[in-house]
Coordinates of C-alpha atoms in Angstrom, one line a residue:
M1 CA 115.8 98.8 37.0
M2 CA 116.1 98.6 40.7
T3 CA 119.4 97.1 41.9
Q4 CA 118.8 93.4 42.0
D5 CA 120.1 92.6 45.4
I6 CA 117.9 95.2 47.1
T7 CA 114.7 93.9 48.5
P8 CA 112.0 96.4 49.3
D9 CA 109.9 95.7 52.4
N10 CA 106.3 96.3 52.8
V11 CA 106.8 100.0 53.9
D12 CA 109.0 100.6 50.8
R13 CA 106.4 99.0 48.4
M14 CA 103.7 101.2 49.9
L15 CA 105.8 104.3 49.7
L16 CA 106.8 103.6 46.2
R17 CA 103.2 103.2 45.2
V18 CA 102.2 106.4 46.9
L19 CA 105.0 108.2 45.2
E20 CA 103.9 106.9 41.7
E21 CA 100.5 108.2 42.5
T22 CA 101.7 111.4 43.5
F23 CA 103.8 111.9 40.4
T24 CA 100.9 110.8 38.3
A25 CA 98.6 113.3 39.8
E26 CA 101.3 116.1 39.7
P27 CA 103.9 115.4 37.2
W28 CA 105.6 118.5 37.7
R29 CA 107.0 117.2 41.0
R30 CA 109.3 114.9 39.0
E31 CA 111.3 118.0 37.9
E32 CA 111.6 119.5 41.3
P33 CA 114.1 118.5 44.0
M34 CA 113.3 115.4 46.1
V35 CA 114.8 114.3 49.4
V36 CA 114.9 110.7 50.7
I37 CA 115.5 110.6 54.5
N38 CA 116.8 107.6 56.5
D39 CA 116.1 104.8 53.8
V40 CA 116.3 101.5 55.5
T41 CA 116.7 99.0 52.7
G42 CA 118.1 101.3 49.9
A43 CA 115.1 100.5 47.8
L44 CA 113.7 104.1 47.8
S45 CA 117.1 105.5 47.0
A46 CA 117.7 103.1 44.1
W47 CA 114.1 103.8 42.7
T48 CA 114.7 107.6 42.7
L49 CA 117.8 107.1 40.8
D50 CA 116.3 104.7 38.4
Q51 CA 113.6 107.3 37.7
D52 CA 116.2 109.9 37.1
L53 CA 114.8 112.3 39.7
P54 CA 116.8 115.2 41.1
V55 CA 117.2 113.5 44.5
R56 CA 119.2 114.2 47.6
F57 CA 119.8 111.9 50.6
I58 CA 119.9 112.1 54.3
Q59 CA 120.9 109.2 56.4
D60 CA 121.1 109.3 60.2
S61 CA 122.7 105.9 60.5
A62 CA 126.4 105.6 59.7
S63 CA 126.2 102.0 59.1
L64 CA 123.3 102.4 56.5
A65 CA 125.1 105.3 54.8
A66 CA 128.1 103.0 54.3
A67 CA 125.9 100.0 53.1
H68 CA 124.0 102.3 50.6
A69 CA 127.0 104.3 49.5
R70 CA 127.3 102.4 46.2
I71 CA 123.8 103.7 45.3
T72 CA 123.6 107.2 46.9
G73 CA 127.2 108.2 47.0
S74 CA 128.0 110.6 49.9
V75 CA 124.9 111.8 51.9
A76 CA 124.1 114.3 54.5
A77 CA 123.8 112.9 58.0
V78 CA 121.3 115.3 59.3
P79 CA 118.6 117.6 57.9
T80 CA 119.8 121.2 57.1
P81 CA 118.5 124.1 55.3
E82 CA 120.8 123.6 52.3
V83 CA 119.8 120.0 51.8
L84 CA 116.1 120.6 52.2
A85 CA 116.1 123.9 50.1
G86 CA 113.5 123.9 47.2
A87 CA 112.5 120.4 47.9
A88 CA 109.0 119.7 46.6
T89 CA 108.9 116.1 47.7
V90 CA 110.3 114.5 51.0
V91 CA 109.9 111.0 51.9
T92 CA 110.8 109.1 55.1
R93 CA 109.9 106.1 57.2
L94 CA 108.2 107.0 60.6
A95 CA 110.6 106.4 63.5
R96 CA 109.2 105.1 66.7
P97 CA 109.9 108.3 68.8
L98 CA 107.2 111.0 68.4
E99 CA 110.1 113.5 69.1
A100 CA 111.8 112.3 65.9
L101 CA 108.6 113.2 63.8
E102 CA 108.2 116.6 65.7
E103 CA 111.8 117.7 64.9
L104 CA 111.9 116.4 61.2
S105 CA 108.4 117.9 60.4
W106 CA 109.5 121.3 61.5
Q107 CA 112.6 121.1 59.5
V108 CA 110.7 120.2 56.4
A109 CA 108.0 122.8 56.9
R110 CA 110.5 125.5 57.6
W111 CA 113.3 124.7 55.1
A112 CA 111.6 122.8 52.1
A113 CA 109.7 124.5 49.2
P114 CA 106.3 126.0 50.1
E115 CA 104.7 123.4 47.7
V116 CA 106.4 120.4 49.5
I117 CA 104.5 117.1 50.1
F118 CA 105.9 115.3 53.1
L119 CA 105.3 111.6 53.0
A120 CA 106.0 109.7 56.2
G121 CA 105.2 105.9 56.1
Q122 CA 105.1 102.9 58.4
L123 CA 103.3 99.7 58.8
Q124 CA 99.7 100.1 59.9
R125 CA 100.3 98.3 63.2
H126 CA 102.8 100.9 64.2
L127 CA 100.8 103.7 63.3
S128 CA 99.0 105.8 65.9
F129 CA 96.8 109.0 66.0
S130 CA 99.5 110.6 68.0
F131 CA 101.3 111.3 64.8
N132 CA 98.7 113.6 63.3
P133 CA 98.7 116.4 65.8
I134 CA 102.3 116.6 65.5
L135 CA 102.2 117.2 61.8
E136 CA 99.2 119.5 62.1
R137 CA 101.3 121.9 64.3
V138 CA 103.4 122.8 61.3
F139 CA 101.3 121.8 58.2
D140 CA 97.8 123.0 57.3
E141 CA 96.8 119.9 55.5
V142 CA 97.5 116.3 56.8
T143 CA 95.9 113.3 55.3
A144 CA 96.5 109.6 55.0
S145 CA 97.2 107.5 51.8
R146 CA 95.3 104.4 51.0
G147 CA 96.8 101.3 52.8
Y148 CA 99.0 99.2 50.5
H149 CA 101.0 96.1 51.8
K150 CA 99.7 96.6 55.3
A151 CA 101.3 100.0 55.4
R152 CA 100.1 103.5 55.0
A153 CA 101.6 106.9 54.6
L154 CA 100.8 110.2 56.3
R155 CA 100.8 113.1 53.8
A156 CA 101.6 116.7 55.0
Q157 CA 101.2 119.8 52.8
R158 CA 100.9 123.5 53.0
P159 CA 103.4 124.3 55.5
K160 CA 102.7 126.9 58.1
A161 CA 104.8 130.2 58.4
L162 CA 107.5 129.3 60.8
T163 CA 110.4 131.3 62.2
G164 CA 113.7 130.5 64.0
L165 CA 116.7 128.5 63.1
T166 CA 115.8 125.3 65.0
P167 CA 112.7 123.6 66.2
P168 CA 111.5 125.3 69.3
R169 CA 111.7 122.4 71.7
F170 CA 115.1 120.9 70.4
P171 CA 117.2 119.7 71.7
R172 CA 115.0 118.3 74.4
K173 CA 116.3 119.2 77.9
N174 CA 116.2 117.4 81.3
T175 CA 118.2 117.3 84.7
V176 CA 118.9 114.1 86.4
T177 CA 121.0 112.8 89.4
V178 CA 122.9 109.7 89.2
A179 CA 125.1 108.5 92.0
G180 CA 124.9 111.9 93.8
Q181 CA 125.9 113.8 90.7
T182 CA 123.5 116.0 88.7
F183 CA 123.6 116.2 84.9
H184 CA 121.9 118.3 82.3
L185 CA 120.7 115.9 79.5
R186 CA 120.1 117.1 75.8
A187 CA 118.5 115.0 73.0
H188 CA 117.6 115.4 69.5
G189 CA 114.6 113.7 67.9
L190 CA 116.1 110.3 66.8
T191 CA 118.1 109.8 69.9
F192 CA 117.2 106.7 71.8
G193 CA 115.4 107.4 75.0
A194 CA 115.2 111.3 74.3
A195 CA 116.5 113.2 77.3
R196 CA 115.4 110.8 79.8
L197 CA 117.6 108.8 82.2
D198 CA 117.5 105.2 81.0
P199 CA 117.3 102.8 84.1
G200 CA 119.8 100.5 82.6
T201 CA 122.3 103.4 82.1
Q202 CA 121.6 104.5 85.7
L203 CA 122.5 101.1 87.1
L204 CA 125.6 101.0 84.9
L205 CA 126.9 104.3 86.1
E206 CA 126.1 103.5 89.8
T207 CA 127.9 100.2 89.5
I208 CA 131.0 101.8 88.0
Q209 CA 131.1 104.4 90.6
T210 CA 131.1 101.6 93.4
Q211 CA 133.1 98.9 91.4
P212 CA 135.4 100.8 89.2
P213 CA 137.7 98.6 87.2
E214 CA 141.5 99.0 87.8
Q215 CA 141.8 99.8 84.1
F216 CA 140.6 103.5 84.9
T217 CA 144.0 105.0 85.0
A218 CA 145.7 108.2 84.1
Q219 CA 146.8 106.9 80.8
A220 CA 143.7 104.9 79.8
T221 CA 141.6 105.2 76.7
V222 CA 137.8 104.8 77.6
V223 CA 135.2 104.5 74.8
D224 CA 131.5 105.0 75.3
L225 CA 130.1 102.8 72.6
G226 CA 126.5 104.0 71.7
S227 CA 126.7 107.3 73.4
G228 CA 123.0 108.3 72.9
N229 CA 122.1 111.3 74.9
G230 CA 125.5 111.4 76.6
T231 CA 124.5 110.5 80.1
V232 CA 127.4 107.7 80.4
I233 CA 130.2 109.8 78.9
A234 CA 129.4 112.8 81.0
G235 CA 129.2 110.7 84.2
L236 CA 132.5 109.0 83.4
A237 CA 134.2 112.3 82.5
R238 CA 133.1 113.8 85.9
S239 CA 134.2 110.8 87.8
F240 CA 137.6 109.5 86.5
A241 CA 140.5 111.3 85.0
V242 CA 142.0 109.2 82.2
G243 CA 144.1 109.8 79.2
R244 CA 141.4 109.9 76.6
Y245 CA 137.6 109.8 76.4
I246 CA 135.8 108.8 73.2
A247 CA 132.1 108.7 72.7
T248 CA 130.8 107.1 69.6
D249 CA 127.3 106.4 68.1
D250 CA 125.9 105.1 64.7
S251 CA 123.2 107.8 65.0
A252 CA 124.0 111.3 63.9
S253 CA 121.2 112.5 66.1
A254 CA 122.8 110.9 69.2
V255 CA 126.2 112.4 68.2
L256 CA 124.5 115.9 68.3
S257 CA 122.8 115.0 71.6
T258 CA 126.0 113.8 73.1
L259 CA 127.8 117.0 72.0
A260 CA 124.9 119.1 73.5
T261 CA 125.0 117.2 76.8
L262 CA 128.7 117.7 77.2
A263 CA 128.5 121.3 76.4
A264 CA 125.6 121.8 78.8
N265 CA 127.7 120.2 81.6
G266 CA 130.8 122.2 80.9
I267 CA 132.8 118.9 79.8
D268 CA 135.4 119.3 77.1
G269 CA 138.2 117.2 75.8
V270 CA 135.9 114.2 74.7
G271 CA 136.2 113.0 71.2
V272 CA 132.9 112.5 69.7
M273 CA 132.6 110.2 66.6
H274 CA 129.8 109.3 64.2
Q275 CA 130.5 105.8 63.0
S276 CA 129.3 102.2 62.7
G277 CA 130.5 100.4 65.7
M278 CA 134.1 101.5 66.2
V279 CA 135.2 101.1 62.6
D280 CA 137.5 104.2 62.7
L281 CA 139.3 103.0 65.8
P282 CA 142.3 100.7 65.6
D283 CA 142.5 97.3 66.9
A284 CA 143.8 97.0 70.5
S285 CA 143.4 100.8 71.2
A286 CA 141.0 100.9 74.1
D287 CA 141.5 100.0 77.8
I288 CA 137.8 100.3 78.6
V289 CA 134.7 100.2 76.5
V290 CA 131.2 100.9 78.1
L291 CA 128.2 99.7 76.4
N292 CA 124.3 99.7 76.7
P293 CA 123.5 97.7 73.5
P294 CA 120.2 98.5 71.7
F295 CA 118.0 95.6 71.1
H296 CA 115.6 97.2 68.6
A297 CA 116.3 98.0 64.9
G298 CA 113.4 100.3 64.0
T299 CA 110.3 98.4 65.0
Q300 CA 111.9 95.0 65.2
L301 CA 113.5 93.2 68.2
T302 CA 117.0 91.9 67.4
S303 CA 120.3 90.8 69.0
D304 CA 122.3 91.3 65.9
I305 CA 123.4 94.9 66.9
A306 CA 124.4 93.8 70.2
F307 CA 126.5 91.0 68.8
F308 CA 128.2 93.3 66.4
L309 CA 129.1 95.7 69.1
F310 CA 130.4 92.9 71.3
D311 CA 132.6 91.9 68.4
E312 CA 133.7 95.5 67.9
A313 CA 134.6 95.8 71.6
A314 CA 136.6 92.6 71.5
R315 CA 138.6 93.9 68.3
T316 CA 139.3 97.4 69.9
L317 CA 140.1 96.4 73.4
K318 CA 143.8 95.9 74.4
P319 CA 144.8 92.6 76.0
G320 CA 143.6 92.8 79.5
G321 CA 141.1 95.6 78.7
V322 CA 137.5 95.3 79.8
L323 CA 134.0 95.7 78.3
L324 CA 131.4 97.0 80.8
T325 CA 127.9 96.1 79.6
V326 CA 124.4 96.7 80.8
F327 CA 121.5 94.8 79.3
N328 CA 118.0 93.7 79.8
A329 CA 117.9 90.5 82.0
S330 CA 115.6 88.9 79.4
R331 CA 118.4 89.1 76.6
H332 CA 120.7 86.5 78.2
Y333 CA 123.8 88.0 76.7
R334 CA 126.3 86.6 79.2
R335 CA 127.4 83.5 77.2
Q336 CA 127.7 85.7 74.0
L337 CA 130.0 88.0 76.0
Q338 CA 132.0 85.2 77.3
H339 CA 132.3 83.7 73.9
R340 CA 132.9 86.9 71.9
V341 CA 135.0 89.1 74.5
G342 CA 136.3 86.9 77.3
P343 CA 135.8 85.8 80.8
T344 CA 132.7 87.7 82.0
L345 CA 131.6 88.5 85.7
Q346 CA 128.2 89.9 86.9
L347 CA 128.8 93.1 88.7
A348 CA 125.2 94.1 89.6
R349 CA 121.6 93.2 88.9
D350 CA 118.2 94.6 89.6
K351 CA 114.6 93.5 88.5
R352 CA 115.2 94.4 84.9
F353 CA 119.0 94.9 84.2
I354 CA 122.3 93.1 84.5
V355 CA 125.7 94.8 84.6
T356 CA 128.7 92.6 83.6
Q357 CA 132.4 93.0 83.0
S358 CA 134.2 91.1 80.4
Q359 CA 138.0 90.9 80.0
K360 CA 139.8 90.5 76.8
V361 CA 142.6 88.0 77.5
H362 CA 144.6 87.9 74.2

């Protein structure tokens, strides 16, 4: 039976029904390797184990990997030829970026078994016809399941003959200029914003360049919390000589993107970490934390992630250390920053974004 404290959502319920239909029509698939990718609730993972299926797990999110570890045990952070080898059934939830499906569908078509069925599900209101051509580039047969629970799965089969070690357009590449400096950005499919320059990030970097806090010293430890495609850490490392730079992100895709951006710009000496918040960093260990908090969890708007990251910054900052935050003006985070971190000043604002500096007092 499924673990009692796991509640499947409508996408899970739909995918579970489609999987049952698939296994009823083709019972042989139950005996062949299966891969569950980026399970959100843990329900898919628990079901596959309850069914005693030969399953492997991939989880991009460090926080979800930790939350589901009691079910899945250790998991792979990214798709690899080894994890996908021989897989006859691969199931995932469609992410918002089209780039995510482009990268993952190539990996499944290239590395899984020739008889693989790739099931990618989402609520019907978040589906678009833009997904189909992406799948059709690498699979000869693309269909849609019936709709269940206001959700539907795209089914891709008969992978095309592909060559190469990585998807041809990944990581994505872009060159941008911020505060008079030119950077080469790189991004993998699940990385927020792809290889684009986020306008909030641009305002944050420009503000730091013109109003650098006094904590930028030769001995300082500076953390880019939620490093994404690496724009911020590359900009800081180019501009300020400090004792230690750390870039960290919950997303394995973002970690790979940050590493690729640093390499593309010839920047070394930065510690890059895949973790939930800053769980692996000690209390009172950072002089400066820089943050552009996400306000989406999948397709849902949320402030919970931002509040968690504010608390992590407060824990990790030394007394007198500062958190530099950029956020959409509609989010009204200043009161929370004041409460969770310390005295907060507005450093800059444009039509969409606000940059603040919060100082930890104790």
